[in-house]
Coordinates of C-alpha atoms and ligand atoms in Angstrom, one line a residue:
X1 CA -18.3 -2.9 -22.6
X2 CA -17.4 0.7 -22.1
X3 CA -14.2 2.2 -23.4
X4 CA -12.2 5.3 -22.7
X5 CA -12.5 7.4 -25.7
X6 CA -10.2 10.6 -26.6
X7 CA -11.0 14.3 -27.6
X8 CA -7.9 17.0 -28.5
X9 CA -10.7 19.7 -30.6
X10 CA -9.6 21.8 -27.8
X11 CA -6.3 21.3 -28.1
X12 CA -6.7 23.1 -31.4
X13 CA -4.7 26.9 -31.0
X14 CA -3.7 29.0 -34.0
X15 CA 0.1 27.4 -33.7
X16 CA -1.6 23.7 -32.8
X17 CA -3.9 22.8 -35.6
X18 CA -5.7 20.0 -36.4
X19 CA -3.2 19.8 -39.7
X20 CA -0.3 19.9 -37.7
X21 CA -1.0 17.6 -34.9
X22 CA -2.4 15.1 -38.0
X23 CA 1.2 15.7 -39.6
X24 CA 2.8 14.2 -36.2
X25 CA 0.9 11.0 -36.2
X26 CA 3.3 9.0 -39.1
X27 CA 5.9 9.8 -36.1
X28 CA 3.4 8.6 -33.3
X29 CA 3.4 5.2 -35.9
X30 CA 7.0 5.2 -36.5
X31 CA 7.6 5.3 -32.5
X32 CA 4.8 2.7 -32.0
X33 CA 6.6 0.1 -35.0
X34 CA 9.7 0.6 -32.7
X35 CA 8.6 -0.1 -29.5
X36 CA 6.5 -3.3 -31.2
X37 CA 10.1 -4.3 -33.1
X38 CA 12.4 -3.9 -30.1
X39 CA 14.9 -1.4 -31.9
X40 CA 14.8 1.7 -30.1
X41 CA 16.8 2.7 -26.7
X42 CA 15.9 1.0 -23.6
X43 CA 14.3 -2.2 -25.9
X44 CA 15.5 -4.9 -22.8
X45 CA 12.7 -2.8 -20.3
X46 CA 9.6 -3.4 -23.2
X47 CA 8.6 -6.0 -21.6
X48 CA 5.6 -4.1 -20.6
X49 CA 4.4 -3.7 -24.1
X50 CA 2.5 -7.4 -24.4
X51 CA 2.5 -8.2 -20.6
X52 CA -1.2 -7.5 -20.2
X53 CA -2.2 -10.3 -22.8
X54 CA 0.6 -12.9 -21.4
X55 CA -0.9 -12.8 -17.8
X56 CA -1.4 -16.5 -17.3
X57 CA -4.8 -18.3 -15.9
X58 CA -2.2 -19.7 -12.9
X59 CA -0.5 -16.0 -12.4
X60 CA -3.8 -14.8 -11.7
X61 CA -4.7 -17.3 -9.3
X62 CA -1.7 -17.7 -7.6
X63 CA -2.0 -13.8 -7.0
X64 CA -5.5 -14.5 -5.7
X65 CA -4.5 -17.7 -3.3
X66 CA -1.9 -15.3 -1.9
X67 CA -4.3 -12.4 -1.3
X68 CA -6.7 -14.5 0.2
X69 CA -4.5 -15.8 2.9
X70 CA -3.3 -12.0 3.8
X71 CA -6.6 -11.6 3.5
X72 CA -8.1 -13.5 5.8
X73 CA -5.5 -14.1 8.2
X74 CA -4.4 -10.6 9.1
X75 CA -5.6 -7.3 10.3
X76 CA -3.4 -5.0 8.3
X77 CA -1.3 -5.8 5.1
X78 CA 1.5 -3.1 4.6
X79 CA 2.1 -2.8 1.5
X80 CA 6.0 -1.9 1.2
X81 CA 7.5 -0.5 -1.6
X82 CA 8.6 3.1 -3.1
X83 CA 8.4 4.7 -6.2
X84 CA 7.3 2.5 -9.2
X85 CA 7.0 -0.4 -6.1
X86 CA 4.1 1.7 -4.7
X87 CA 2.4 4.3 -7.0
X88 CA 0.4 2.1 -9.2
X89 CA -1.4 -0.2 -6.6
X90 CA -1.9 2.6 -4.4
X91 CA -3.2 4.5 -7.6
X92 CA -6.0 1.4 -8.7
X93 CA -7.2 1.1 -5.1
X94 CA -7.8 4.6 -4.0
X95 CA -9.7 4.8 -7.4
X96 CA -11.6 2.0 -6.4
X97 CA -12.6 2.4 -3.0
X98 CA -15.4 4.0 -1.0
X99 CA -13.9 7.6 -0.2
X100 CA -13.8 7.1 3.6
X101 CA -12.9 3.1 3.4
X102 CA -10.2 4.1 6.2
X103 CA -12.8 5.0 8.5
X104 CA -15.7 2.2 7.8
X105 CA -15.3 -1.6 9.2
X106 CA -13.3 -3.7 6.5
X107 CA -14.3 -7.0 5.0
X108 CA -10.5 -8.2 5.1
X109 CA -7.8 -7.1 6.1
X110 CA -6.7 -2.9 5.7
X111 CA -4.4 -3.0 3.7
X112 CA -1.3 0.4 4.7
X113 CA 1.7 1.3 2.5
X114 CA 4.9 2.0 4.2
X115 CA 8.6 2.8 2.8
X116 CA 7.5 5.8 0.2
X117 CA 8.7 8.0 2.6
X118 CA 11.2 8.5 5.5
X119 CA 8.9 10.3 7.5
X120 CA 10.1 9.3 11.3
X121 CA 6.4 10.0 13.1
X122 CA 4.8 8.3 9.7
X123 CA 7.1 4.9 10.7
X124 CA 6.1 5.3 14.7
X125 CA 2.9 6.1 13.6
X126 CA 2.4 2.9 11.9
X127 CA 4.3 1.0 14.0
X128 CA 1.8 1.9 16.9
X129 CA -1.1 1.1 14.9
X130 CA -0.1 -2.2 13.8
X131 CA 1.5 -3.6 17.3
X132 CA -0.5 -6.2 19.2
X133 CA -2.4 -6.8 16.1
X134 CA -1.5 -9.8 13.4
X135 CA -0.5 -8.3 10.1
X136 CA 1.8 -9.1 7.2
X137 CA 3.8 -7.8 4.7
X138 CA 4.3 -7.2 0.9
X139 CA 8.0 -6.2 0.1
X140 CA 8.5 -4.7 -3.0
X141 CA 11.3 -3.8 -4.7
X142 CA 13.1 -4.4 -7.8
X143 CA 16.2 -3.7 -7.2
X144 CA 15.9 -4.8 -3.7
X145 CA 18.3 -2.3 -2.4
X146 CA 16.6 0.7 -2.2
X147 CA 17.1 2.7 1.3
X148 CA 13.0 3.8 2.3
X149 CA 11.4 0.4 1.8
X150 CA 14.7 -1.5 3.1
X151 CA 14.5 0.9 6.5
X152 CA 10.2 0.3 6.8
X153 CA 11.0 -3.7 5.9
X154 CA 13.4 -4.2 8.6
X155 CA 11.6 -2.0 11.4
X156 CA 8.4 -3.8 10.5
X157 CA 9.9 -7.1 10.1
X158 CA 11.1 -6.9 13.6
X159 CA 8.3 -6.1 15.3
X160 CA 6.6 -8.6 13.8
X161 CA 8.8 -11.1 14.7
X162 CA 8.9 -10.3 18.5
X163 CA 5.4 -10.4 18.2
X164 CA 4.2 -13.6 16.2
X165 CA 7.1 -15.8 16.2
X166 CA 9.7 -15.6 13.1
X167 CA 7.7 -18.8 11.7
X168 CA 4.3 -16.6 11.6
X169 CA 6.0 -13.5 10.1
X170 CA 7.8 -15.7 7.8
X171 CA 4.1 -17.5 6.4
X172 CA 2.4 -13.7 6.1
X173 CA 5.9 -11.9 4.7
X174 CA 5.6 -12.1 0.4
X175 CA 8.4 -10.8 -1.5
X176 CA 8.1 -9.6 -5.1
X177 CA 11.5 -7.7 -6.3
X178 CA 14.0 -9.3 -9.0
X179 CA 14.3 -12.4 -10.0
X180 CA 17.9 -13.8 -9.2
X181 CA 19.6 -10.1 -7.8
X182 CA 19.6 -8.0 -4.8
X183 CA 19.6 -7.5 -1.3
X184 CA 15.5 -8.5 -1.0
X185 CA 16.1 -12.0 -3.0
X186 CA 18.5 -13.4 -0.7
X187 CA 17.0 -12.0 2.4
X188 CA 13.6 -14.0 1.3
X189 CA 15.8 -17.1 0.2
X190 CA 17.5 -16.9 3.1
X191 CA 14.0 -16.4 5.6
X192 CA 11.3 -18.8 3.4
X193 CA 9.1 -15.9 2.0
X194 CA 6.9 -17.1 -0.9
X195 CA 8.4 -14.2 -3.4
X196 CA 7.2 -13.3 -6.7
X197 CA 9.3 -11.6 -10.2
X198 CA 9.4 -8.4 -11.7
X199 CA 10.3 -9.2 -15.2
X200 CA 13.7 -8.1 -16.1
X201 CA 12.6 -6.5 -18.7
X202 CA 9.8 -4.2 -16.9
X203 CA 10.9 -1.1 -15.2
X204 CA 9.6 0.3 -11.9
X205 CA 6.7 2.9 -13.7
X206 CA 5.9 0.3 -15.6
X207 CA 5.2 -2.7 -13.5
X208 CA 1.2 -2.1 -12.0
X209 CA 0.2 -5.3 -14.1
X210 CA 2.9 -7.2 -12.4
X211 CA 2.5 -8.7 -9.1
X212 CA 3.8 -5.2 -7.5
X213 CA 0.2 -3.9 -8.5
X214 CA -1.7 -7.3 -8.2
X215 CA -0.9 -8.7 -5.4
X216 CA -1.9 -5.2 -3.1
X217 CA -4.5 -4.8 -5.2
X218 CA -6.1 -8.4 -4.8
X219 CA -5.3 -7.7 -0.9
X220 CA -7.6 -4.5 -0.8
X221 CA -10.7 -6.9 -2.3
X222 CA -10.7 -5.9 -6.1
X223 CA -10.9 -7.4 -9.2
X224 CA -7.6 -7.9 -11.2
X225 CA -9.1 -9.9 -13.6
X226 CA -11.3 -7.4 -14.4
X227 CA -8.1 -5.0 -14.2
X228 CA -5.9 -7.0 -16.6
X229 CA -9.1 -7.7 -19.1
X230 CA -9.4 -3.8 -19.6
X231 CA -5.4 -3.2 -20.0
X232 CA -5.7 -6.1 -22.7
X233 CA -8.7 -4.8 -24.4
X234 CA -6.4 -1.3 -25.1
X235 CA -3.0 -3.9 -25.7
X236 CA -5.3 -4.9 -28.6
X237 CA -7.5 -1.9 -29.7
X238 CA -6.0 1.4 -28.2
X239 CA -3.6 2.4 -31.0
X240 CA -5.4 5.1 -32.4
X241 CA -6.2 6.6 -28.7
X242 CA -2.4 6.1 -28.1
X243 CA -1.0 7.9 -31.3
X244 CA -3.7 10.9 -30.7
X245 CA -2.5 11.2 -27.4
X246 CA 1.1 11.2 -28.0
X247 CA 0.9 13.6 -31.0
X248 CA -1.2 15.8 -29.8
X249 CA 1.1 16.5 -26.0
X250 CA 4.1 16.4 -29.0
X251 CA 2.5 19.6 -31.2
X252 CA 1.5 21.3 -27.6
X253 CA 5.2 20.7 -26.5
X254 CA 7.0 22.0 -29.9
X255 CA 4.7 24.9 -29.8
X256 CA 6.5 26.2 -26.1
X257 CA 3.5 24.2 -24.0
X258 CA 6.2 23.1 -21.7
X259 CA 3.9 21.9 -18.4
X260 CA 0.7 19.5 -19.0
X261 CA -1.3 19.1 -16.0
X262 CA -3.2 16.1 -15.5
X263 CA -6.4 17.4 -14.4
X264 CA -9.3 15.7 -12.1
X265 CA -13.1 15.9 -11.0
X266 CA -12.8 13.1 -8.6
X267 CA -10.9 12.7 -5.4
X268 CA -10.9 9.1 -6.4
X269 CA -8.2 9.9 -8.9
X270 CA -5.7 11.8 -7.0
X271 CA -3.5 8.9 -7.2
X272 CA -3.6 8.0 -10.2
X273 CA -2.3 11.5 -11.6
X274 CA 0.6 11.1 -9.0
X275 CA 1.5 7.3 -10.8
X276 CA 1.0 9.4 -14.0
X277 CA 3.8 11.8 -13.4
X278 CA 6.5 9.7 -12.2
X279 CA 5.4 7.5 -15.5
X280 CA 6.0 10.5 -17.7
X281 CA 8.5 12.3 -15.4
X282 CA 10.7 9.5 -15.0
X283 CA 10.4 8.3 -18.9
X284 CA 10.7 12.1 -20.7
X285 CA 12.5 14.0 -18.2
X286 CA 15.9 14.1 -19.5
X287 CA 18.3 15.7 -21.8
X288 CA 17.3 19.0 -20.7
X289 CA 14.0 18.4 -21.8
X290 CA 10.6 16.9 -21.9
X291 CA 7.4 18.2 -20.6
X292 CA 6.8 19.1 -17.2
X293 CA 4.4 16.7 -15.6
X294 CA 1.8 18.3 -13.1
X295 CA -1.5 17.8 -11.9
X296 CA -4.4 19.1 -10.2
X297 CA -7.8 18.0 -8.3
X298 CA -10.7 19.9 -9.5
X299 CA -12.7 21.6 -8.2
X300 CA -10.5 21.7 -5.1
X301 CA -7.5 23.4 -6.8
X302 CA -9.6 25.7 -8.9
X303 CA -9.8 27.6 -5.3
X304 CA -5.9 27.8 -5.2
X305 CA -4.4 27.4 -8.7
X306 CA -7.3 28.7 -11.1
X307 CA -5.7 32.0 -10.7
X308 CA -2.7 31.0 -12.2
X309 CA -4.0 28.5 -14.7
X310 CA -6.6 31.3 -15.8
X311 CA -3.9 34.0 -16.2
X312 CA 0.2 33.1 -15.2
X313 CA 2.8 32.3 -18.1
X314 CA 1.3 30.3 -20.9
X315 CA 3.3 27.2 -21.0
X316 CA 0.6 25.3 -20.2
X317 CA -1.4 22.7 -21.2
X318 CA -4.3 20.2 -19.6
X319 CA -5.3 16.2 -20.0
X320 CA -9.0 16.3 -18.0
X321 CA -9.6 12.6 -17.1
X322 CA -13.6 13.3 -17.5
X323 CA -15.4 10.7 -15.5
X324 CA -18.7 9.7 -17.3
X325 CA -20.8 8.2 -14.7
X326 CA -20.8 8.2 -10.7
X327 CA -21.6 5.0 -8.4
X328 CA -24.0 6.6 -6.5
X329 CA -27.0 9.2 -7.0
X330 CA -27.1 12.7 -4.6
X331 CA -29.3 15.3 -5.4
X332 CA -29.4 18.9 -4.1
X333 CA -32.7 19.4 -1.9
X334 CA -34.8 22.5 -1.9
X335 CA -35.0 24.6 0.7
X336 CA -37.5 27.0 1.3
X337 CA -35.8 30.0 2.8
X338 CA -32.8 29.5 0.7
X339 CA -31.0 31.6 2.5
X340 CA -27.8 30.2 0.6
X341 CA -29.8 31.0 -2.7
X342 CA -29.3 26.9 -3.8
X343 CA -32.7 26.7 -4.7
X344 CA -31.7 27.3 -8.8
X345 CA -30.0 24.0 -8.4
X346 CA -32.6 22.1 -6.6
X347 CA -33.6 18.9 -8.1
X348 CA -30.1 18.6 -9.9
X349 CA -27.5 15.7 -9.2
X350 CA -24.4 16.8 -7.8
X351 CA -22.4 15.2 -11.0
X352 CA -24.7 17.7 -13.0
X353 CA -23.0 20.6 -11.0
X354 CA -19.3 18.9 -11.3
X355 CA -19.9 18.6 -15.2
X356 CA -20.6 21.9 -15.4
X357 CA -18.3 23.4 -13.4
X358 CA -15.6 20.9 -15.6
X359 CA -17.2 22.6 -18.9
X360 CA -17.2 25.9 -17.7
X361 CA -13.4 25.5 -16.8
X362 CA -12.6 24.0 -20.2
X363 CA -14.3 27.1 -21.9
X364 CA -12.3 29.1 -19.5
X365 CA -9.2 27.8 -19.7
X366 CA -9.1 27.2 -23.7
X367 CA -10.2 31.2 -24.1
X368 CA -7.8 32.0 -21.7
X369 CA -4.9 30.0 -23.5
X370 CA -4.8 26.8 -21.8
X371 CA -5.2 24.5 -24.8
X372 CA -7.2 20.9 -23.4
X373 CA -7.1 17.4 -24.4
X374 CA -10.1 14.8 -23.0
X375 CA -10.0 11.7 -22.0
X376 CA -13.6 10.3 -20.8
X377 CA -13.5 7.3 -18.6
X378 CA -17.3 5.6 -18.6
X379 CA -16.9 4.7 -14.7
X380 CA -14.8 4.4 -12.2
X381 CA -14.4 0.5 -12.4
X382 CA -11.2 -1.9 -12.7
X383 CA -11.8 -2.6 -16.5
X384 CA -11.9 1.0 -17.1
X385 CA -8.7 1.4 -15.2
X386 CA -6.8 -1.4 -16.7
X387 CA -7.5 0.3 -20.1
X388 CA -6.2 3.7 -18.7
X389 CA -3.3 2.5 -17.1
X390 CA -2.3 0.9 -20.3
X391 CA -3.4 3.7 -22.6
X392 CA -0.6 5.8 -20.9
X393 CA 1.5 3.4 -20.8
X394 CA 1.9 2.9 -24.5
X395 CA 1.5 6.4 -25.5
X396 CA 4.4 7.6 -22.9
X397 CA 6.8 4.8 -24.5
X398 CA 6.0 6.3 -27.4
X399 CA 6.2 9.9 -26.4
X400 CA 9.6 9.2 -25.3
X401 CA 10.7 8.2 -28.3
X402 CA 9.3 11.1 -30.4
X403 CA 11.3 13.0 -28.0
X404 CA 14.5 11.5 -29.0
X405 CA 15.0 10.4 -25.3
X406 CA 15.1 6.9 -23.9
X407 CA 11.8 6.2 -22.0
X408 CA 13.0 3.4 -19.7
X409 CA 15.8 4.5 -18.0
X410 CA 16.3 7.3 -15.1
X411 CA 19.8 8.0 -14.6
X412 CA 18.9 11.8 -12.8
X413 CA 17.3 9.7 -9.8
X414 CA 21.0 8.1 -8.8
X415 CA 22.7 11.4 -8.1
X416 CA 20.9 12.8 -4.7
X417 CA 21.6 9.1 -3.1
X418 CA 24.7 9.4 -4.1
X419 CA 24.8 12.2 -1.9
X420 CA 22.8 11.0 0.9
X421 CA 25.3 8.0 1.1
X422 CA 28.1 10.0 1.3
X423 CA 26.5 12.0 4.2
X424 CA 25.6 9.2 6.2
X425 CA 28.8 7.5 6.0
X426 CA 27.8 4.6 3.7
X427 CA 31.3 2.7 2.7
X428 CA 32.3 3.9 -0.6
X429 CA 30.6 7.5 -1.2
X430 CA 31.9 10.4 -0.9
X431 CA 30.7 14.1 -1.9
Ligands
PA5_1 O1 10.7 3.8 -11.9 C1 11.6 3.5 -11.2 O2 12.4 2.6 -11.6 C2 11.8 4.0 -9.8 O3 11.0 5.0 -9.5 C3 11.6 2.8 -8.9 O4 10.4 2.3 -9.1 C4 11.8 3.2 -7.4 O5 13.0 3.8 -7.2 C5 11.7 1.9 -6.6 O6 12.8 1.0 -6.9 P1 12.8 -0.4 -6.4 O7 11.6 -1.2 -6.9 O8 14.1 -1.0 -7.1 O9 12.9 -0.4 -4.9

């Protein structure tokens, strides 16, 4: 089995030394024994910690039956949810899938994602696409109040109603939000939805190995097993890629690298740097401090940012998710005018030219002050991804609590709906 390994040698500056990111690892340790003994702040939303290796045999496969009947029975799944309710799964299966899936025929059904946004067209957009066509629904939430899924559930609910019959939207409409609380939990008590929990005890950010990352996932055809074998394989083994990790972004931070930037050779991973930064936005973002979460797609943004990573402010750092191996083989033909002057390269796989053009921009970057940290994925496969998912998982708990902050909260996201409320009239709010 392939593992993701870990490499911060050029993370190494003259303020950043080997010495003194070593010296911060008792602390990476200290945070990890609190997390693991439930002492720290926000200890009732750990429940995150040993979830991978408590998945049960009839979890799994009642996450599968489920999938399969979306599945099989519908054109389009949408996938509602916002937030920690729609990052992750949407993360795993862009990672996963064939670039242009969108635009090839699907095995199953297609699986959309609706309520992240308020986007008016994006809603009649969809709506249009999935009228006159059968389709169900996931709703997430945890809370099961929040406003963008609520508006998308009921406009999509509706319409499938008129269309199928409330008995057919009712058999294809699966709840996952809270266990007992909210708005979403008596709506599907009230209509018959087969619902599943988000533990109490695991927060939004943290919930991809939940049924709010399985159940979409299992929709668009993967492999959670494989998914939830990987994020226990790094529950169990990944403690010294975790304390690296979190000591090595700690030093970088104390030392006035205020801004990491999660950065990527594959499209495929867009996603997954977007569920990265509300995982270590949300979780160290508070207090006045923590470091900036940012990313970048490489070589794509090299044509628009390298200016500025090359040569703006130095307050930055980068984490380069290094894919080892590609799916597929391309190689660049010769041509005998070569009028475009390609013909050096001829005979070379394209990943040859996208690890080069990574290790040029390291030695680039790191002369031009941009310290790096490495993390090497071996492929681009769901065992690989469990382990990643979990890897920064762990090492952002952690993080948080060398910080001094509490990881599992996010009081800051409350105040602009307070305002929003208060705009639109909601009972109760005012500005
Ligand atoms: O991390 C968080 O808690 C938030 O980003 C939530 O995931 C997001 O606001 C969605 O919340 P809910 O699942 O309650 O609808």
């Amino acid at each position: 089995m392939n593992y993701i390994k870990i490499d911060n040698t050029a993370a190494f500056t003259p303020e950043v030394t080997a010495e003194s990111v070593n010296a911060l690892l008792p602390q990476a340790a200290a945070a990890a024994q609190t997390l693991e003994a439930g002492t720290g702040a926000g200890n009732d939303f750990t429940g995150w910690l040993h979830l991978p290796g408590s998945i049960t045999e009839e979890q799994l496969t009642a996450i599968e039956r489920s999938a399969r009947l979306l599945r099989e029975e519908c054109d389009y799944v949408v996938a509602i949810g916002i937030g920690g309710s729609y990052l992750g799964a949407k993360a795993v299966i862009e990672a996963l899938s064939d670039n242009f899936a969108a635009l090839k025929p699907a095995r199953g059904a297609r699986l959309l994602f609706a309520g992240n946004n308020i986007g008016e067209d994006y809603l009649h957009d969809l709506m249009q696409l999935v009228s006159g066509h059968r389709f169900g629904i996931i709703v997430i939430s945890k809370s099961g109040t929040t406003t963008e899924p609520a508006i998308a559930f009921r406009l999509l609910k509706g319409l499938l109603e008129r269309e199928q019959g409330r008995e057919w939207a009712a058999r294809h409409t699966i709840a996952i939000t809270d266990v007992a609380r909210g708005a979403l939990r008596t709506l599907a008590t009230t209509e018959g939805y087969d619902t599943y929990v988000i533990p109490d005890n695991v927060g939004g950010r943290f919930s991809v190995l939940t049924p709010v990352g399985l159940l979409p996932i299992a929709v668009a055809g993967f492999d959670i097993r494989a998914l939830v074998a990987g994020a226990v394989a790094m529950e169990r083994e990944g403690d010294t890629l975790t304390a690296t990790y979190a000591a090595t972004r700690n030093t970088l931070y104390a030392s006035g690298k205020k801004i990491e930037l999660l950065v990527n050779y594959d499209p495929r991973l867009h996603f997954l740097a977007e569920w990265w930064k509300q995982l270590y936005g949300e979780s160290e973002g508070k207090q006045h401090k923590g470091i900036f979460p940012a990313a970048v797609d490489f070589t794509t943004d090299l044509h628009s940012m390298g200016q500025w990573i090359q040569d703006g402010e130095r307050t930055i750092f980068e984490t380069v998710l290094s894919v080892e191996n590609q799916l597929h083989e391309v190689t660049i033909p010769t041509d005998e005018a070569d009028l475009d002057g390609l013909n050096y390269i001829a005979g070379r796989r394209v990943g040859e030219v996208n690890n080069m053009a990574e290790l040029g921009t390291r030695l680039a970057h790191v002369d031009g002050g941009v310290p790096n940290i490495r993390i090497t994925v071996p492929t681009l496969n769901e065992h690989c991804l469990g382990q990643l998912i979990y890897f920064f998982e762990k090492a952002c708990g952690m993080s948080g609590y060398m910080l001094g902050v509490n990881p599992f909260d996010q009081p800051g996201v409350e105040a602009y709906k307070k305002n929003m409320f208060a705009l639109l009239g909601k009972p109760g709010y005012t500005l």
